[in-house]
Coordinates of C-alpha atoms and ligand atoms in Angstrom, one line a residue:
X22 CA 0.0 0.0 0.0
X23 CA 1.2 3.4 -0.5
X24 CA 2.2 5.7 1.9
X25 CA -0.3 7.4 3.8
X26 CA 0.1 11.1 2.8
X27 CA -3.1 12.1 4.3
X28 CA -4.2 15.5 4.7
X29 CA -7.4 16.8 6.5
X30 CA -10.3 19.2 4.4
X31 CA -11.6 21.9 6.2
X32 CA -12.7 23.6 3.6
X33 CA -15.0 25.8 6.3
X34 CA -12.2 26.3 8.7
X35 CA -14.2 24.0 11.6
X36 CA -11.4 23.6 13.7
X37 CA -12.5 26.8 14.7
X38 CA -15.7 25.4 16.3
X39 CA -13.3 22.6 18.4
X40 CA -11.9 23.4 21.9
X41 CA -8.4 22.7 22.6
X42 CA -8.8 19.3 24.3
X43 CA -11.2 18.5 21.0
X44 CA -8.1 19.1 18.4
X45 CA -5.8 17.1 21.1
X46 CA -7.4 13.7 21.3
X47 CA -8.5 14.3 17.3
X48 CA -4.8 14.4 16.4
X49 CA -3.3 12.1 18.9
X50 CA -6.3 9.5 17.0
X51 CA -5.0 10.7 13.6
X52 CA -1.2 10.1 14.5
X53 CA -2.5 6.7 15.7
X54 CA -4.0 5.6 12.5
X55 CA -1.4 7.1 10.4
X56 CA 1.8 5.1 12.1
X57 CA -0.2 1.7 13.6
X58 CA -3.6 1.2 11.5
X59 CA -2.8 2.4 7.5
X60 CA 0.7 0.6 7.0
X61 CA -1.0 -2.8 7.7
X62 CA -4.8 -2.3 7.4
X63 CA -4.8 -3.1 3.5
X64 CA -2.7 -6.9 4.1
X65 CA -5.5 -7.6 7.0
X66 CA -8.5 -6.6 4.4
X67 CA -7.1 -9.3 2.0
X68 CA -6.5 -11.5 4.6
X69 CA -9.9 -11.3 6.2
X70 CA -8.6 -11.1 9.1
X71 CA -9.1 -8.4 12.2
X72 CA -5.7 -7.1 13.5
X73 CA -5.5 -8.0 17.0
X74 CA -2.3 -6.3 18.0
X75 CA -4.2 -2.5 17.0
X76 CA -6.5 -3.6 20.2
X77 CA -4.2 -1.8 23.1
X78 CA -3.7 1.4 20.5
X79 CA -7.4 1.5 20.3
X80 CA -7.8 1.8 23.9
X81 CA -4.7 4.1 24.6
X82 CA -6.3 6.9 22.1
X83 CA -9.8 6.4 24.3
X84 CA -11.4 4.6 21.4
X85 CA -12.9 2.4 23.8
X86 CA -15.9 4.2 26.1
X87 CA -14.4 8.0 24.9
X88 CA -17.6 9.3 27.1
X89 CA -17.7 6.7 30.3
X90 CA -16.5 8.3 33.3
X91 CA -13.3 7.7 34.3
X92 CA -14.4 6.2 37.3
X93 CA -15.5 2.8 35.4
X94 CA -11.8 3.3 33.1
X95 CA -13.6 5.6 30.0
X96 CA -11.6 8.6 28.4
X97 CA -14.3 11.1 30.5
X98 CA -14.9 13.2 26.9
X99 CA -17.7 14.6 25.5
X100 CA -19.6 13.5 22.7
X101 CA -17.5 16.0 19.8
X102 CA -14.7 14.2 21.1
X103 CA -16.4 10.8 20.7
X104 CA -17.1 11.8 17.0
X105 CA -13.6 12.9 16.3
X106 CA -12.8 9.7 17.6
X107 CA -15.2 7.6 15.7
X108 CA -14.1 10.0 12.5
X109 CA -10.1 9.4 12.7
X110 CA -10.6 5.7 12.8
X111 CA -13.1 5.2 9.8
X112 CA -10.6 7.0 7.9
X113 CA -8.6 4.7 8.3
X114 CA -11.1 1.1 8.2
X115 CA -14.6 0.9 8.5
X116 CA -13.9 -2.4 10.7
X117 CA -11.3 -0.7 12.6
X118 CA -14.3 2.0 13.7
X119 CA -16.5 -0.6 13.7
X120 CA -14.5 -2.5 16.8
X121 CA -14.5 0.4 18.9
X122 CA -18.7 1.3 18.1
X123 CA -19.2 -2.1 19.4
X124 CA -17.2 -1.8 22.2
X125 CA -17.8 1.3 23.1
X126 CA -22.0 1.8 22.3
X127 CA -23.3 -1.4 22.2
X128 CA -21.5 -3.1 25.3
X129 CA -20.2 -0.5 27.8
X130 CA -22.8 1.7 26.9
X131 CA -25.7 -0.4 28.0
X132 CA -23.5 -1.8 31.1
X133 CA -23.0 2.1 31.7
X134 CA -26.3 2.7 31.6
X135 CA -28.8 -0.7 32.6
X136 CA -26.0 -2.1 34.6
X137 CA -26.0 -2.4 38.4
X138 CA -22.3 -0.8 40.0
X139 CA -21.2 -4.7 40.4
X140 CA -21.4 -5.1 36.8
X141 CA -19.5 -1.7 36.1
X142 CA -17.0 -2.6 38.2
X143 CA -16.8 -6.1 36.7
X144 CA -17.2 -5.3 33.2
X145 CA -15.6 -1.6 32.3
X146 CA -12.5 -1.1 33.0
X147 CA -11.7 -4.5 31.4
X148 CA -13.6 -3.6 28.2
X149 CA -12.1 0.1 28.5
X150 CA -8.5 -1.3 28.2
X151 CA -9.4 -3.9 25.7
X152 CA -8.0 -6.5 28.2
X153 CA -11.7 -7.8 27.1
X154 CA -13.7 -7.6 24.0
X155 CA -17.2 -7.7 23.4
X156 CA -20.0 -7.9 21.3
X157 CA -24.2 -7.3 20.9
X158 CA -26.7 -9.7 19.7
X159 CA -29.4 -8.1 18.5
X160 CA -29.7 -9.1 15.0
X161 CA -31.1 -12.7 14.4
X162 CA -31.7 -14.8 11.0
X163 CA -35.0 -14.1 10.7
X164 CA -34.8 -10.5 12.2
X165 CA -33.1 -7.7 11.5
X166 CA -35.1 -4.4 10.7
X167 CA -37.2 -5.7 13.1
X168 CA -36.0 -6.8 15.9
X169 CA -39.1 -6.9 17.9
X170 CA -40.2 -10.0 16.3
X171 CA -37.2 -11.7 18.0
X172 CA -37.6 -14.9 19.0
X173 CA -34.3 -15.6 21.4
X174 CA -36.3 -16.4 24.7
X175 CA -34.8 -17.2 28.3
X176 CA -36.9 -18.6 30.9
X177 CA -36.4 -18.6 35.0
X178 CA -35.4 -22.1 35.9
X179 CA -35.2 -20.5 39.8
X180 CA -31.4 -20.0 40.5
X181 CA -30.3 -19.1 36.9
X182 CA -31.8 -18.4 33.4
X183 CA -31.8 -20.7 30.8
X184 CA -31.3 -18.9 27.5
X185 CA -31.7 -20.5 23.4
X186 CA -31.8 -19.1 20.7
X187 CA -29.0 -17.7 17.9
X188 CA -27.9 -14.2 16.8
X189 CA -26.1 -13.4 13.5
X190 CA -24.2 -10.8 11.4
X191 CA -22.4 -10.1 15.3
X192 CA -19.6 -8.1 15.0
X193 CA -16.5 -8.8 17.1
X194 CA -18.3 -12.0 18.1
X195 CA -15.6 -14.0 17.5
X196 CA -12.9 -12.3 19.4
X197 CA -15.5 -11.1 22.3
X198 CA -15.2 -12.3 25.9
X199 CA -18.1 -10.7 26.8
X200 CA -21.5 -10.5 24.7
X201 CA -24.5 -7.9 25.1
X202 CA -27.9 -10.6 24.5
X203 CA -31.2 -9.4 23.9
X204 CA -33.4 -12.1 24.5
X205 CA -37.3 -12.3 25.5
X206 CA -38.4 -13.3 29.2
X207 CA -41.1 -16.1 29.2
X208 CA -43.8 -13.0 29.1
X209 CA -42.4 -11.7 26.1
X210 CA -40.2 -8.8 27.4
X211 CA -37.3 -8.5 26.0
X212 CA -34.3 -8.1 28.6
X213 CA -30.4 -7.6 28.2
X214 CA -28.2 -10.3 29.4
X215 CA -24.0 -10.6 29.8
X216 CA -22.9 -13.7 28.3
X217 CA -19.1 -14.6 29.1
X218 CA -17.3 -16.8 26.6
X219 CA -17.3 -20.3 28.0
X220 CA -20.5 -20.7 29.3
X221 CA -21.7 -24.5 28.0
X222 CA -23.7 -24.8 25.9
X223 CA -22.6 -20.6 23.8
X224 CA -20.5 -20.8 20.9
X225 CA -20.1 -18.1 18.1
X226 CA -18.6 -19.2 15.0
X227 CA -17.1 -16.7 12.6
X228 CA -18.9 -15.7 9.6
X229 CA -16.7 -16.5 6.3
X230 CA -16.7 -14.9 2.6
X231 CA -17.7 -11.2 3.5
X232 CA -16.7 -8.4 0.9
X233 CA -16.8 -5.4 2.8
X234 CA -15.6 -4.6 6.5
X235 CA -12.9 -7.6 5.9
X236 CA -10.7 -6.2 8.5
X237 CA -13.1 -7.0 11.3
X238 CA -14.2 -9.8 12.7
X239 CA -18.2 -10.8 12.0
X240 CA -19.7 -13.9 13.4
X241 CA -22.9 -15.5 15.2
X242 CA -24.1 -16.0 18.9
X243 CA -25.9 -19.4 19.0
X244 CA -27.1 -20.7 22.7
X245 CA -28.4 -24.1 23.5
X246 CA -29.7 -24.6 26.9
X247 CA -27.2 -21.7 28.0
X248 CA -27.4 -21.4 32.1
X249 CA -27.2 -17.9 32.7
X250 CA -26.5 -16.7 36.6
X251 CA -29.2 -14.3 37.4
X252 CA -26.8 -11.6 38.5
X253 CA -25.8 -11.2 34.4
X254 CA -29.3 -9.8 33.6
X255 CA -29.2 -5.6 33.3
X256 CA -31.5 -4.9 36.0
X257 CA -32.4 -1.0 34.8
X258 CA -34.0 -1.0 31.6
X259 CA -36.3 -3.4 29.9
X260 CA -38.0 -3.4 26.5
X261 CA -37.0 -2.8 23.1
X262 CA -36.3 0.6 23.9
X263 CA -33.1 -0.6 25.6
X264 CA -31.0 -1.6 22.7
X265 CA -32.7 1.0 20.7
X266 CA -31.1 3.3 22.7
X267 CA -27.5 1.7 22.5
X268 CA -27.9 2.0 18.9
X269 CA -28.4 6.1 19.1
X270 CA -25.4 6.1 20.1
X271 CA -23.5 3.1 17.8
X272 CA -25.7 5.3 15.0
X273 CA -24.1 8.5 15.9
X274 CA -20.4 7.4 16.2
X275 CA -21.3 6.5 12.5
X276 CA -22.2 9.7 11.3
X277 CA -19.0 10.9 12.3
X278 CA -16.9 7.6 10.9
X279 CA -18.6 8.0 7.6
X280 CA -17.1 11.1 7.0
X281 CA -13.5 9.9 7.6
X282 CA -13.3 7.3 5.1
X283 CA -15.2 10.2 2.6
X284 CA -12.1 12.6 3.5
X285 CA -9.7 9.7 3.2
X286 CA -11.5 8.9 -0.7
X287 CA -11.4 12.7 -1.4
X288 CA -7.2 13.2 -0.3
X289 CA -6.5 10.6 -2.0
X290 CA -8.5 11.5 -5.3
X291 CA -7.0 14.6 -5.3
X292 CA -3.4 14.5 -4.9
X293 CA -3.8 11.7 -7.5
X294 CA -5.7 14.0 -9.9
X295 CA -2.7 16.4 -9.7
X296 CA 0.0 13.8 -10.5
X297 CA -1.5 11.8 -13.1
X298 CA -1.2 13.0 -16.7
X299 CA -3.2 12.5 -19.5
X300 CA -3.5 14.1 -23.0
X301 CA -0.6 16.3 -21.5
X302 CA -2.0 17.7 -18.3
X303 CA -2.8 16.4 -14.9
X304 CA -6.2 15.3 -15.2
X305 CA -7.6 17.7 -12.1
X306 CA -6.6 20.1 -15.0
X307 CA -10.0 18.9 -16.5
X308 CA -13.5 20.2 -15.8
X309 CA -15.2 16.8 -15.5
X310 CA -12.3 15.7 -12.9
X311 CA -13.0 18.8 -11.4
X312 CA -16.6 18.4 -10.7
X313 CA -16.2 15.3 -9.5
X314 CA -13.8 16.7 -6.3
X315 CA -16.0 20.1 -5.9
X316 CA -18.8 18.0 -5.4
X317 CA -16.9 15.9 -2.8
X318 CA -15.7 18.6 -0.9
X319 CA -19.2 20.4 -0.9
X320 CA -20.9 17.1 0.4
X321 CA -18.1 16.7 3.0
X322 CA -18.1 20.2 4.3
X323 CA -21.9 19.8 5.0
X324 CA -21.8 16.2 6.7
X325 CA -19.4 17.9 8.8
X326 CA -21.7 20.7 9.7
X327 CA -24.4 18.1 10.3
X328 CA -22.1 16.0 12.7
X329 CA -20.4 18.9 14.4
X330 CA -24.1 20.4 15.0
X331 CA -25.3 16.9 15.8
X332 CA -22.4 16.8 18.0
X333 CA -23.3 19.8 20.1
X334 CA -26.9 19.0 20.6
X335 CA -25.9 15.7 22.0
X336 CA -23.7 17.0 24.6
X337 CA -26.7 19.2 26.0
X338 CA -28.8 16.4 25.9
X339 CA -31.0 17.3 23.0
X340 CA -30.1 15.0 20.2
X341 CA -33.1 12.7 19.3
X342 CA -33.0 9.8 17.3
X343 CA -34.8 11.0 14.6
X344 CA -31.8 13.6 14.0
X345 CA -29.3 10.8 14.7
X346 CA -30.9 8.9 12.1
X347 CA -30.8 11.6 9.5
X348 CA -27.4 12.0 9.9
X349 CA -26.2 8.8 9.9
X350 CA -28.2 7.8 7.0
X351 CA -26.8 11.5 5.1
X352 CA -23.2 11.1 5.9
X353 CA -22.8 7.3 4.7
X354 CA -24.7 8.3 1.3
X355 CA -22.5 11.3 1.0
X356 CA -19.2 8.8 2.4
X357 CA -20.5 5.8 -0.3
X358 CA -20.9 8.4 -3.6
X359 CA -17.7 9.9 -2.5
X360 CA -15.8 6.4 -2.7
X361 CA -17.4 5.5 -6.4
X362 CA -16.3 8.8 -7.4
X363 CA -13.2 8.9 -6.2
X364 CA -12.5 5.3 -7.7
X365 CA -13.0 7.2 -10.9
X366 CA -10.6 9.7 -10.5
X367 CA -8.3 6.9 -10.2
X368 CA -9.1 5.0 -13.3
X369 CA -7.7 1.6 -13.1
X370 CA -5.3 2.3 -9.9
X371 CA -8.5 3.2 -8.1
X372 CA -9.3 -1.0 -7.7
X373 CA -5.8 -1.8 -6.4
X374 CA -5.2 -2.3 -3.0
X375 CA -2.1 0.4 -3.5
X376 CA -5.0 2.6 -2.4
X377 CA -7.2 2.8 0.2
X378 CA -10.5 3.5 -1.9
X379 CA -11.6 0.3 -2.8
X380 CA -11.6 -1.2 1.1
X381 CA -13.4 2.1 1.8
X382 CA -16.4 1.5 -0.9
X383 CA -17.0 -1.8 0.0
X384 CA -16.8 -1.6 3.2
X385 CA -19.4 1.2 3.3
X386 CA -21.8 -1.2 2.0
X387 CA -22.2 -2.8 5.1
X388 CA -21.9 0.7 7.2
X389 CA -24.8 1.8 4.5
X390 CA -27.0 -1.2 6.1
X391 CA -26.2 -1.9 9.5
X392 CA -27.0 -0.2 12.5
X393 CA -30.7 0.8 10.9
X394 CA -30.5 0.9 6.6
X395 CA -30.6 3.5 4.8
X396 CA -34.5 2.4 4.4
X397 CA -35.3 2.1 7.8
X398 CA -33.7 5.6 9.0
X399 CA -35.7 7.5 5.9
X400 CA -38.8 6.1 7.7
X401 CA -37.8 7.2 10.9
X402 CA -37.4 10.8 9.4
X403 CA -40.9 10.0 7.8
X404 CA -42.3 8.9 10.8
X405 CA -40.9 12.1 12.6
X406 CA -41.8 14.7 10.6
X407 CA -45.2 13.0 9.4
X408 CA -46.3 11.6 12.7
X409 CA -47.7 8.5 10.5
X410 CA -45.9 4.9 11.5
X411 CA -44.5 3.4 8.2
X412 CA -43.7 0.3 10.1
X413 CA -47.4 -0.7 11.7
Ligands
TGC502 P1 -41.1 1.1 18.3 O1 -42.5 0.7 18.6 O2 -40.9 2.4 17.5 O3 -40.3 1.3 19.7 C1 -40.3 0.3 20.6 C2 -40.1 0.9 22.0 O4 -38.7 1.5 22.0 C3 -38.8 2.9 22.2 N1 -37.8 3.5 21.4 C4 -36.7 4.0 21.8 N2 -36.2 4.1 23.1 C5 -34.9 4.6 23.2 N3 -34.2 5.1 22.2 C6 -34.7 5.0 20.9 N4 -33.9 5.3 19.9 C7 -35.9 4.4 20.7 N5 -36.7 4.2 19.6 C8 -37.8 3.6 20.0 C9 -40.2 3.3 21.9 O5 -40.6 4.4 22.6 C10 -41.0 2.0 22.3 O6 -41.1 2.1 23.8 P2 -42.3 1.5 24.5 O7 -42.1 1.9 25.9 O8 -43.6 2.2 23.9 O9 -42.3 0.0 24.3 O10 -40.3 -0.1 17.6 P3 -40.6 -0.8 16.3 O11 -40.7 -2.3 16.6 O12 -41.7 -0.2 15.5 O13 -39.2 -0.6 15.5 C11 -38.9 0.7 15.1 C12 -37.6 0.6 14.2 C13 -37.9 -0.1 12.9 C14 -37.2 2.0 13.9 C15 -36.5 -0.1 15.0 O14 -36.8 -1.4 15.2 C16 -35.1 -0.1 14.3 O15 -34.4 0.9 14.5 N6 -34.8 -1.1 13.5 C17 -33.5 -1.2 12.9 C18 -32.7 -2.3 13.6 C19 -31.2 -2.0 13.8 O16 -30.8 -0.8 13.6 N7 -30.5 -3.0 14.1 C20 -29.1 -2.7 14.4 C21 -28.5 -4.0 15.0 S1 -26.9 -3.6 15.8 C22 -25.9 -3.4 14.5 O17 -26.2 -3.3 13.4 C23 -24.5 -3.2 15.0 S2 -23.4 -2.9 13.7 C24 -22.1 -2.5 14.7 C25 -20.9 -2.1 14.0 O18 -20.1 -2.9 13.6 O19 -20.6 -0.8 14.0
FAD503 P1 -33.7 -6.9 6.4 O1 -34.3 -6.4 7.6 O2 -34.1 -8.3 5.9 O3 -33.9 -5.9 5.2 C1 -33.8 -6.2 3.8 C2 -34.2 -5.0 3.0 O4 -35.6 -4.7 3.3 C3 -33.4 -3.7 3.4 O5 -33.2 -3.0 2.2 C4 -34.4 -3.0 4.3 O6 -34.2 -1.6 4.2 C5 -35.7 -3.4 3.7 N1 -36.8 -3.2 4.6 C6 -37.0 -3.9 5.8 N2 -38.1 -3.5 6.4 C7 -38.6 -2.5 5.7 C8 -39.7 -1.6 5.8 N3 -40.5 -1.7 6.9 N4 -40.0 -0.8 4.8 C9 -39.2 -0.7 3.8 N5 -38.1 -1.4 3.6 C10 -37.8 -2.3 4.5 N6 -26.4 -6.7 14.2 C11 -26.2 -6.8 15.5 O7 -27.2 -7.0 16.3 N7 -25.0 -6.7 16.1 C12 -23.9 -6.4 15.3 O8 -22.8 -6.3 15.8 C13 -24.0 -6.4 13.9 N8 -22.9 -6.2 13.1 C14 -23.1 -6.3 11.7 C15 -22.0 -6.3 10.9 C16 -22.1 -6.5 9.5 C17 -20.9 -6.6 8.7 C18 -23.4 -6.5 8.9 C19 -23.6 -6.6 7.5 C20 -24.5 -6.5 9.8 C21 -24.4 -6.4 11.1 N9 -25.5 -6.4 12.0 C22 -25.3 -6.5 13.4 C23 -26.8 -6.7 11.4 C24 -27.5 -5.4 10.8 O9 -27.9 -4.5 11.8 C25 -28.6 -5.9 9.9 O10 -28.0 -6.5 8.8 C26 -29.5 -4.7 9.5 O11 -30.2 -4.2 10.7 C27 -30.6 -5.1 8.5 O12 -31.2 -6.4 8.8 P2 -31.2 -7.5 7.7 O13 -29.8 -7.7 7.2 O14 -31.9 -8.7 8.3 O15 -32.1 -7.0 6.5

């Protein structure tokens, strides 16, 4: 792969809208990803394989829980900072970002949040460090836009649980010690439960012949007659709203990731389009190249409005999922049409591995459909603005 000669647009000058202590952990995250994640991120794409030795870099930048107190091992940050985070990373690998969103808003999130301080104290600092990994089970074969329907059930067998049923399309399952289930009591309520690798009767095989997010690890979550203590249940929230509300924040980590590989596709595209010549000239010398990149940076220079606004509503508290859902939904279009573009610009080079544009388009395919698609999150703007249910 070639070397990474990155440089950052900001075409609107928003570094002026970041504190100090926002630009610090945003360029200690881009030095990261520059020296430990881009000179071997390509090898593990082809490989299909998730690089485990990037785990402890992930946690020393605060990739891991950037907004869980520090009390429970998180970074302590606010949520800009959690974007910027989220942003650096993607701009290296979708599966790279991908890691940390799991770990950080799908499993200490709701451990954070629905957990009792025993299971803090057990669970985060652990996860915080990466000395564990984990994982959420939502998703199930027959479930996935609508996970209400599904059908992993536990039932109360007096001193423990006993819990059946299989989860799939699992990132980090593979490679998770711990794993965030959503199952359904025997009265149909669904509930959050901490599985711990080992338990008889879990396994969760890895999930072989993906194109897109190759870098991380994707599997299932299959229990047969698992006995679950009762003190791994997450006593404070109950219903659907629960992981719902994990995913507003997986969802808006995304909005900001999406925008990183988009800079990544447009730096690249660039610097190429001044270098390569054709007919005599560098092609960024011609007007068709040249739409291509003004486009680019317009559509970047707005998703970053929309995440650093997003951004700042969230830290007073005001985000709702509805505007979480438009911008995700926005800045992975805008990050997927940047990536064909760009490929373009690049001709023939634009498919090789030598550059990073390729691994960025295809892994957007998956960032385009998980965590909500880009179907469901138009009908939660629908259902927002209209006040009419698309999904009853
Ligand atoms: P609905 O009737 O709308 O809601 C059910 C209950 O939940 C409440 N609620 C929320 N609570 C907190 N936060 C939110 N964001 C909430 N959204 C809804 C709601 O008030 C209600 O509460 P109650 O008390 O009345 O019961 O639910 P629905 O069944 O109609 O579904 C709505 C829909 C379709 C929007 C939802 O199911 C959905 O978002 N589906 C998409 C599924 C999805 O995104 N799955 C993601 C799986 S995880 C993943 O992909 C990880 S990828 C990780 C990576 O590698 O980065
Ligand atoms: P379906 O729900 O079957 O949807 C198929 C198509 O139908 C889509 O285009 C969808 O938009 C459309 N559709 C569905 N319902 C409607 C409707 N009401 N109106 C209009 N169109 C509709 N899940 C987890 O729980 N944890 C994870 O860690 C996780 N990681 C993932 C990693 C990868 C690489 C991938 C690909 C997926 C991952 N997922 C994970 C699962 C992901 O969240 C689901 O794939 C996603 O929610 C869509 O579900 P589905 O694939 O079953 O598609």
């Amino acid at each position: 792969m070639k070397p990474d000669l990155f440089e950052a647009p900001d075409y609107y000058n928003l570094d002026e809208l970041l504190t100090e202590e926002h630009l610090l952990v945003r360029d200690a995250a881009r030095e990261w990803v520059k020296r430990d994640v881009s000179p071997i991120i390509e090898e593990y794409a082809q490989r299909a394989e998730f690089p485990t030795q990037i785990v402890n870099g992930l946690a020393n930048i605060g990739a891991f829980g950037p907004y869980i107190p520090e009390e429970y091992g998180g970074a302590g940050l606010d949520y800009i900072s959690y974007g910027l985070i989220m942003q650096e990373i993607e701009r290296g690998d979708s599966g790279v970002r991908s890691t940390a969103s799991v770990q950080s808003s799908l499993v200490m999130f709701p451990i954070w949040k629905y957990g009792n301080e025993e299971q803090k104290m057990k669970y985060l600092p652990k996860l915080a460090s990466g000395e564990w990994m984990g994982c959420f089970g939502l998703t199930e074969p027959d479930h996935g836009s609508n996970p209400s329907g599904m059908v992993t059930n536990f039932k109360d067998k007096g001193d423990h649980y006993l819990l059946n049923g299989a989860k799939m399309w699992i990132s980090n399952s593979p490679i998770a010690q711990v794993a965030i289930v959503w199952a359904k009591n025997e009265e149909g309520r669904i509930h959050g439960l901490i599985i711990e690798k080992g338990m008889d009767g879990f396994s969760a095989p890895e999930t072989h012949n993906k194109w897109s997010l190759r870098a991380s690890s994707t599997g299932e979550l299959i229990f047969d007659n698992v006995k679950v203590p009762k003190e791994n249940i997450l006593p404070n929230r109950s219903g659907l709203g629960a992981p719902l509300s994990c995913l507003d924040s997986a969802r808006y980590g995304i909005a900001w990731g999406a925008i990183g590989a988009a800079m990544d596709c447009y730096d690249t595209a660039l610097r190429y389009s001044k270098e390569r010549v054709q007919f005599g000239k560098p092609i960024g010398g011609f007007q068709l190249q040249q739409k291509k990149l003004s486009e680019m940076i317009t559509e970047i220079t707005k998703a970053q409005l929309l995440a650093w606004r997003l951004g700042d509503l969230k830290n007073k508290g005001k985000a709702t999922t509805a505007q979480i859902s438009m911008a995700k939904r926005n800045n992975v279009e805008m990050a997927i049409k940047i990536a064909r573009e760009a490929r373009q610009i690049l001709g023939g080079m634009g498919i090789s591995g030598e550059y990073s544009i390729m691994r960025h388009m295809m892994n957007l395919e998956s960032v385009i459909t998980y965590e909500g698609t880009h179907d469901i999150h138009l009908l939660i703007t629908g259902l927002d603005i209209t006040g009419l249910n698309a999904f009853k």
